[in-house]
Amino acid sequence: MAPSFDEGNALFDFVVQKGNGVKGLVDNGIKMVPQRYIQPPKERIDKKNTNSNDQLLLEAIDLSKLHAPEHDQVVGAISMAAETLGFFQVVNHGVTLELLESLKASAHNFFAQPSMNKAVYLKGVSPSPLVKDVALEYLKSSTKLVKELLEILFGNLGVTLDEAKFESLTGLKMVNMNFYPSCPNPELTVGVGRHSDMGTLTVLLQDGIGGLYVLEEGHVEEGKDGWIEIPPIPGALVINVGDTMQILSNGRYKSAEHRVRTTSSESRVSVPLFATPTPSEKIGPLPQLVESDGVAHYKEVLFGDYMQNFFGKAHEGKKSLQFAQNDSA
Ligand SMILES: O=C(O)CCC(=O)C(=O)O
Ligand SMILES: [Fe+2]
């Protein structure tokens, strides 16, 4: 019989301390999600209640057209997406399709190892040799992409992004590999609860399973809950605006709440790259925008303090931004 994980520290010990992860539970044959992972009804993801697809928002933006007569339309589409949904997808982004496939395969290979091999790779140690080379390659080729996108987003605000500013906003880059095992009761739980990303921009590779949902702020269709699925598009990368970019742009760009559903049939992998400032950077609204807006919606904060607050609290959507909110504005 599969062991019960509903008592004491057994769950934490098995999943976290021993490095089995949630995958270990599934491999162990659990038939029911442990009590600890059951979400209150308002946090559960019901496909029927989500906003129906707004095609325009979800079509992938073809970055090869940045060097074609359609340049201005592409810039317009990126800027609009960052100002509204805070999420968009890009194709012809300069990261090869071969590398995208290797990243997904490496994530599966890593997570297929016995747990004792994985336990040493809990946060803060150098990456496993199984993923290191592809992760470094991803870091390298997506840095160009992040720069191109930030130049566009800054240009749209009327501000030039020089090398020093780019470095200060993306000095810390982290590649994560997420594994969402198939789940016996996907309707009762979530893969990742709602949160916003704290950095400047996130580049996310998702596989073909689907399940990434974004909250459309201020747009709730009748009888729906306001969430919209970012559909998997072969060869595309998902880009999302992080809290830092929302602060910097004095609120113009949206760091959207997002969350991930699990499924009962297949396991899913995703590989985000987070481009964030280093902890010693100060972040605050760009002075040019404060001047033109006549108000600073956020105060200047040390990014290290922002990070500490972000990780120090259980996530509740995008409440992390309150740390930098300017109460007098
Ligand atoms: O798995 C995904 O699609 C998204 C993961 C995510 O939001 C994150 O790692 O911050
Ligand atoms: Fe995220």
Coordinates of C-alpha atoms and ligand atoms in Angstrom, one line a residue:
M1 CA 0.0 0.0 0.0
A2 CA 1.3 3.5 -0.7
P3 CA 2.3 5.3 2.4
S4 CA 0.2 8.1 3.9
F5 CA 1.8 11.5 4.0
D6 CA -0.9 13.3 6.0
E7 CA 0.8 13.2 9.4
G8 CA 3.5 15.2 11.0
N9 CA 6.6 16.1 9.0
A10 CA 6.5 12.9 6.9
L11 CA 5.6 14.8 3.8
F12 CA 8.2 17.6 4.1
D13 CA 10.8 15.0 5.0
F14 CA 10.1 12.8 2.0
V15 CA 9.5 15.5 -0.6
V16 CA 12.1 18.2 0.5
Q17 CA 14.7 16.8 2.9
K18 CA 15.2 13.5 1.1
G19 CA 15.0 15.1 -2.4
N20 CA 12.1 12.9 -3.7
G21 CA 10.1 15.9 -4.8
V22 CA 6.4 15.6 -5.6
K23 CA 7.5 13.2 -8.4
G24 CA 8.6 10.8 -5.6
L25 CA 5.0 10.7 -4.3
V26 CA 3.6 9.9 -7.7
D27 CA 6.3 7.2 -8.3
N28 CA 5.3 5.8 -5.0
G29 CA 1.8 5.2 -6.3
I30 CA -0.2 7.7 -4.2
K31 CA -3.8 7.7 -5.3
M32 CA -4.8 10.9 -3.6
V33 CA -3.1 14.3 -3.3
P34 CA -1.9 14.7 0.4
Q35 CA -4.2 17.0 2.4
R36 CA -1.4 19.7 2.6
Y37 CA -1.6 20.2 -1.2
I38 CA -5.3 20.4 -1.5
Q39 CA -6.2 24.0 -2.5
P40 CA -9.2 26.0 -1.2
P41 CA -11.8 26.1 -3.9
K42 CA -11.0 29.7 -4.9
E43 CA -7.4 28.7 -5.7
R44 CA -8.3 25.7 -7.8
I45 CA -8.0 25.9 -11.6
D46 CA -11.2 25.0 -13.4
K47 CA -10.8 25.0 -17.2
K48 CA -14.4 25.8 -17.7
N49 CA -14.2 29.0 -15.7
T50 CA -11.2 30.5 -17.5
N51 CA -11.5 33.4 -20.0
S52 CA -11.9 32.1 -23.5
N53 CA -9.0 32.6 -25.7
D54 CA -8.4 36.2 -26.9
Q55 CA -6.6 35.2 -30.1
L56 CA -4.9 38.4 -30.7
L57 CA -3.2 38.4 -27.3
L58 CA -2.0 34.8 -27.8
E59 CA -0.6 34.7 -31.3
A60 CA 3.1 34.4 -31.3
I61 CA 5.1 37.5 -32.3
D62 CA 7.6 36.8 -35.1
L63 CA 10.8 38.5 -34.1
S64 CA 12.4 37.9 -37.6
K65 CA 10.1 40.7 -38.7
L66 CA 12.0 43.2 -36.6
H67 CA 14.4 43.3 -39.5
A68 CA 11.7 43.7 -42.1
P69 CA 9.2 46.4 -43.2
E70 CA 6.9 45.1 -40.4
H71 CA 9.3 46.4 -37.7
D72 CA 7.0 49.0 -36.3
Q73 CA 4.1 46.5 -36.0
V74 CA 6.3 44.1 -34.1
V75 CA 7.5 46.8 -31.7
G76 CA 3.8 47.8 -31.2
A77 CA 2.7 44.3 -30.5
I78 CA 5.4 43.7 -27.9
S79 CA 4.8 47.0 -26.2
M80 CA 1.0 46.5 -26.1
A81 CA 1.3 42.9 -24.7
A82 CA 3.7 44.2 -22.0
E83 CA 1.2 47.0 -21.1
T84 CA -1.9 44.8 -21.0
L85 CA -1.4 41.1 -20.3
G86 CA 2.2 41.2 -19.3
F87 CA 2.8 38.0 -21.2
F88 CA 3.5 37.2 -24.8
Q89 CA 5.0 34.5 -27.0
V90 CA 7.8 34.9 -29.5
V91 CA 9.1 32.8 -32.4
N92 CA 12.2 33.2 -34.5
H93 CA 13.8 34.4 -31.3
G94 CA 17.4 33.3 -32.0
V95 CA 17.4 30.3 -29.6
T96 CA 17.6 27.3 -31.8
L97 CA 14.9 24.7 -31.9
E98 CA 17.5 22.1 -31.3
L99 CA 18.5 23.8 -28.0
L100 CA 14.9 24.0 -26.9
E101 CA 14.5 20.3 -27.5
S102 CA 17.7 19.5 -25.6
L103 CA 16.5 21.6 -22.6
K104 CA 13.3 19.7 -22.3
A105 CA 15.1 16.3 -22.7
S106 CA 17.7 17.3 -20.1
A107 CA 15.0 18.3 -17.6
H108 CA 13.3 14.9 -18.1
N109 CA 16.7 13.1 -17.7
F110 CA 17.5 15.1 -14.6
F111 CA 14.2 14.3 -12.9
A112 CA 14.2 10.7 -13.9
Q113 CA 17.3 10.1 -11.7
P114 CA 17.0 8.4 -8.3
S115 CA 16.2 10.9 -5.6
M116 CA 19.5 10.6 -3.8
N117 CA 21.3 11.9 -6.9
K118 CA 19.0 14.9 -7.0
A119 CA 18.9 15.8 -3.3
V120 CA 22.4 17.4 -3.6
Y121 CA 21.1 19.8 -6.2
L122 CA 18.7 21.6 -3.9
K123 CA 19.0 25.4 -4.3
G124 CA 22.4 27.1 -4.2
V125 CA 24.8 24.6 -5.6
S126 CA 26.3 24.4 -9.1
P127 CA 24.1 22.6 -11.6
S128 CA 24.1 18.9 -12.3
P129 CA 26.3 17.8 -15.2
L130 CA 23.2 16.4 -16.8
V131 CA 21.9 20.0 -17.4
K132 CA 24.8 22.3 -17.1
D133 CA 25.9 22.6 -20.7
V134 CA 22.4 23.1 -22.1
A135 CA 21.5 25.6 -19.3
L136 CA 24.7 27.6 -20.1
E137 CA 23.9 27.6 -23.8
Y138 CA 20.3 28.8 -23.1
L139 CA 21.7 31.5 -20.9
K140 CA 24.0 32.7 -23.6
S141 CA 21.5 32.7 -26.5
S142 CA 18.6 34.1 -24.5
T143 CA 20.7 37.0 -23.2
K144 CA 20.6 38.5 -26.7
L145 CA 16.9 38.0 -26.8
V146 CA 16.4 39.7 -23.5
K147 CA 18.5 42.6 -24.6
E148 CA 16.5 43.0 -27.8
L149 CA 13.2 43.0 -25.9
L150 CA 14.4 45.4 -23.3
E151 CA 15.6 47.8 -25.9
I152 CA 12.2 47.7 -27.5
L153 CA 10.3 48.1 -24.1
F154 CA 12.6 51.0 -23.1
G155 CA 12.3 52.6 -26.5
N156 CA 8.5 52.5 -26.1
L157 CA 8.9 54.5 -22.9
G158 CA 11.1 57.1 -24.7
V159 CA 14.2 56.0 -22.7
T160 CA 17.4 54.6 -24.2
L161 CA 18.7 51.4 -22.7
D162 CA 22.5 51.8 -22.5
E163 CA 24.9 48.9 -21.7
A164 CA 25.3 49.9 -18.0
K165 CA 21.5 50.0 -17.5
F166 CA 21.1 46.7 -19.2
E167 CA 23.8 45.1 -17.0
S168 CA 22.2 46.6 -13.9
L169 CA 18.8 45.2 -14.7
T170 CA 19.9 41.7 -15.8
G171 CA 23.1 41.2 -13.8
L172 CA 21.7 38.0 -12.2
K173 CA 20.4 35.3 -14.5
M174 CA 19.0 32.1 -13.3
V175 CA 17.8 29.1 -15.2
N176 CA 15.4 26.8 -13.4
M177 CA 14.0 23.4 -14.4
N178 CA 10.5 22.7 -13.3
F179 CA 8.9 19.3 -13.3
Y180 CA 5.2 18.7 -12.8
P181 CA 4.5 15.0 -12.4
S182 CA 1.1 13.7 -13.5
C183 CA -1.3 14.1 -10.6
P184 CA -4.1 11.8 -9.4
N185 CA -6.4 14.8 -8.6
P186 CA -5.4 17.8 -10.7
E187 CA -8.7 19.5 -10.0
L188 CA -7.9 19.8 -6.3
T189 CA -4.5 21.2 -6.5
V190 CA -2.1 23.4 -8.5
G191 CA 1.4 22.8 -10.0
V192 CA 2.5 26.3 -8.9
G193 CA 0.2 28.7 -7.1
R194 CA -0.4 32.2 -8.3
H195 CA 2.6 34.5 -8.1
S196 CA 4.4 37.2 -10.1
D197 CA 8.1 36.9 -11.0
M198 CA 10.3 39.4 -9.2
G199 CA 12.9 40.2 -11.8
T200 CA 13.0 42.3 -15.0
L201 CA 12.0 39.8 -17.7
T202 CA 11.4 36.0 -17.7
V203 CA 12.0 33.9 -20.8
L204 CA 10.1 30.6 -20.4
L205 CA 10.2 27.4 -22.4
Q206 CA 7.1 25.3 -21.8
D207 CA 6.5 21.9 -23.4
G208 CA 3.3 20.8 -25.3
I209 CA 1.2 19.8 -22.3
G210 CA -0.2 23.2 -21.5
G211 CA -1.5 24.5 -18.1
L212 CA 0.1 27.9 -17.7
Y213 CA -2.5 30.5 -16.8
V214 CA -2.3 34.2 -16.5
L215 CA -4.7 36.6 -14.8
E216 CA -6.1 39.2 -17.2
E217 CA -6.2 42.2 -14.9
G218 CA -9.4 44.2 -15.3
H219 CA -10.8 41.8 -17.9
V220 CA -13.2 39.2 -16.5
E221 CA -15.6 37.7 -19.0
E222 CA -19.1 37.1 -17.7
G223 CA -19.2 33.9 -15.6
K224 CA -15.5 33.4 -15.8
D225 CA -12.6 33.9 -13.4
G226 CA -10.4 36.2 -15.4
W227 CA -7.6 33.6 -16.1
I228 CA -6.4 32.8 -19.6
E229 CA -4.3 29.9 -20.7
I230 CA -1.0 30.6 -22.6
P231 CA -1.3 27.9 -25.2
P232 CA 1.8 25.9 -26.1
I233 CA 3.1 26.9 -29.5
P234 CA 5.9 24.7 -31.0
G235 CA 9.2 26.5 -31.1
A236 CA 7.9 29.5 -29.2
L237 CA 9.3 31.1 -26.0
V238 CA 6.9 32.8 -23.5
I239 CA 8.1 36.2 -22.2
N240 CA 6.7 37.8 -19.1
V241 CA 7.2 41.1 -17.4
G242 CA 8.5 40.9 -13.8
D243 CA 7.9 43.1 -10.8
T244 CA 11.1 45.1 -11.5
M245 CA 9.9 46.1 -14.9
Q246 CA 6.5 47.2 -13.5
I247 CA 8.3 49.3 -10.9
L248 CA 10.8 50.8 -13.4
S249 CA 8.0 51.7 -15.8
N250 CA 6.1 53.4 -13.1
G251 CA 3.3 50.8 -13.5
R252 CA 3.0 51.0 -17.3
Y253 CA 4.2 47.4 -17.9
K254 CA 2.3 44.7 -16.1
S255 CA 3.9 42.0 -14.0
A256 CA 1.1 39.5 -14.3
E257 CA 0.0 36.9 -11.8
H258 CA 0.3 33.4 -13.2
R259 CA 0.0 29.9 -12.1
V260 CA 0.2 26.3 -13.4
R261 CA -2.3 23.5 -13.5
T262 CA -1.2 19.9 -13.4
T263 CA -2.8 17.0 -15.4
S264 CA -3.6 13.4 -14.6
S265 CA -2.1 12.0 -17.7
E266 CA 1.3 13.3 -18.4
S267 CA 4.2 15.0 -16.7
R268 CA 5.2 18.5 -17.8
V269 CA 8.5 20.3 -17.8
S270 CA 9.2 24.0 -18.1
V271 CA 12.5 25.9 -18.2
P272 CA 12.3 29.6 -17.1
L273 CA 15.3 32.0 -17.3
F274 CA 14.9 34.8 -14.9
A275 CA 16.8 38.0 -15.8
T276 CA 17.0 40.1 -12.6
P277 CA 19.0 42.9 -11.1
T278 CA 21.8 41.9 -8.7
P279 CA 20.9 42.3 -4.9
S280 CA 23.1 45.5 -4.6
E281 CA 21.1 47.4 -7.3
K282 CA 18.6 50.1 -6.4
I283 CA 15.4 49.9 -8.4
G284 CA 12.7 52.6 -8.7
P285 CA 10.6 54.2 -11.4
L286 CA 12.7 55.8 -14.3
P287 CA 13.0 59.5 -13.5
Q288 CA 11.8 60.4 -17.1
L289 CA 8.5 58.7 -16.4
V290 CA 8.1 60.2 -12.9
E291 CA 8.5 63.5 -14.5
S292 CA 6.1 62.9 -17.3
D293 CA 3.5 61.1 -15.1
G294 CA 3.9 63.7 -12.4
V295 CA 3.9 61.0 -9.7
A296 CA 6.1 58.1 -8.6
H297 CA 3.9 55.0 -8.0
Y298 CA 6.8 53.2 -6.5
K299 CA 9.7 54.2 -4.2
E300 CA 13.3 53.3 -4.8
V301 CA 14.3 50.0 -3.0
L302 CA 17.4 47.9 -2.8
F303 CA 16.8 44.9 -5.0
G304 CA 18.3 42.6 -2.3
D305 CA 15.6 43.9 0.2
Y306 CA 13.0 43.3 -2.5
M307 CA 14.2 39.8 -3.0
Q308 CA 14.2 39.1 0.7
N309 CA 10.6 40.3 1.1
F310 CA 9.6 38.3 -2.0
F311 CA 11.0 35.0 -0.8
G312 CA 10.3 35.7 2.9
K313 CA 6.6 35.5 2.6
A314 CA 4.1 32.9 1.3
H315 CA 3.1 34.1 -2.2
E316 CA -0.2 35.7 -2.5
G317 CA -0.5 36.7 -6.1
K318 CA 1.4 39.9 -6.9
K319 CA 1.3 41.3 -3.4
S320 CA 5.1 41.3 -3.5
L321 CA 4.8 44.6 -5.3
Q322 CA 3.4 46.3 -2.2
F323 CA 6.9 46.3 -0.8
A324 CA 7.8 49.1 -3.3
Q325 CA 4.5 50.8 -3.4
N326 CA 4.7 54.5 -2.8
D327 CA 2.0 55.1 -0.2
S328 CA 2.0 58.9 -0.7
A329 CA 1.3 58.5 -4.5
Ligands
LIG1 O1 5.9 26.2 -15.5 C1 5.5 27.3 -16.0 O2 4.9 27.3 -17.1 C2 5.7 28.5 -15.2 C3 6.7 28.4 -14.1 C4 6.8 29.7 -13.3 O3 5.9 30.5 -13.3 C5 8.0 30.0 -12.6 O4 8.9 29.2 -12.5 O5 8.1 31.2 -12.1
FE2 FE 6.6 32.5 -12.6

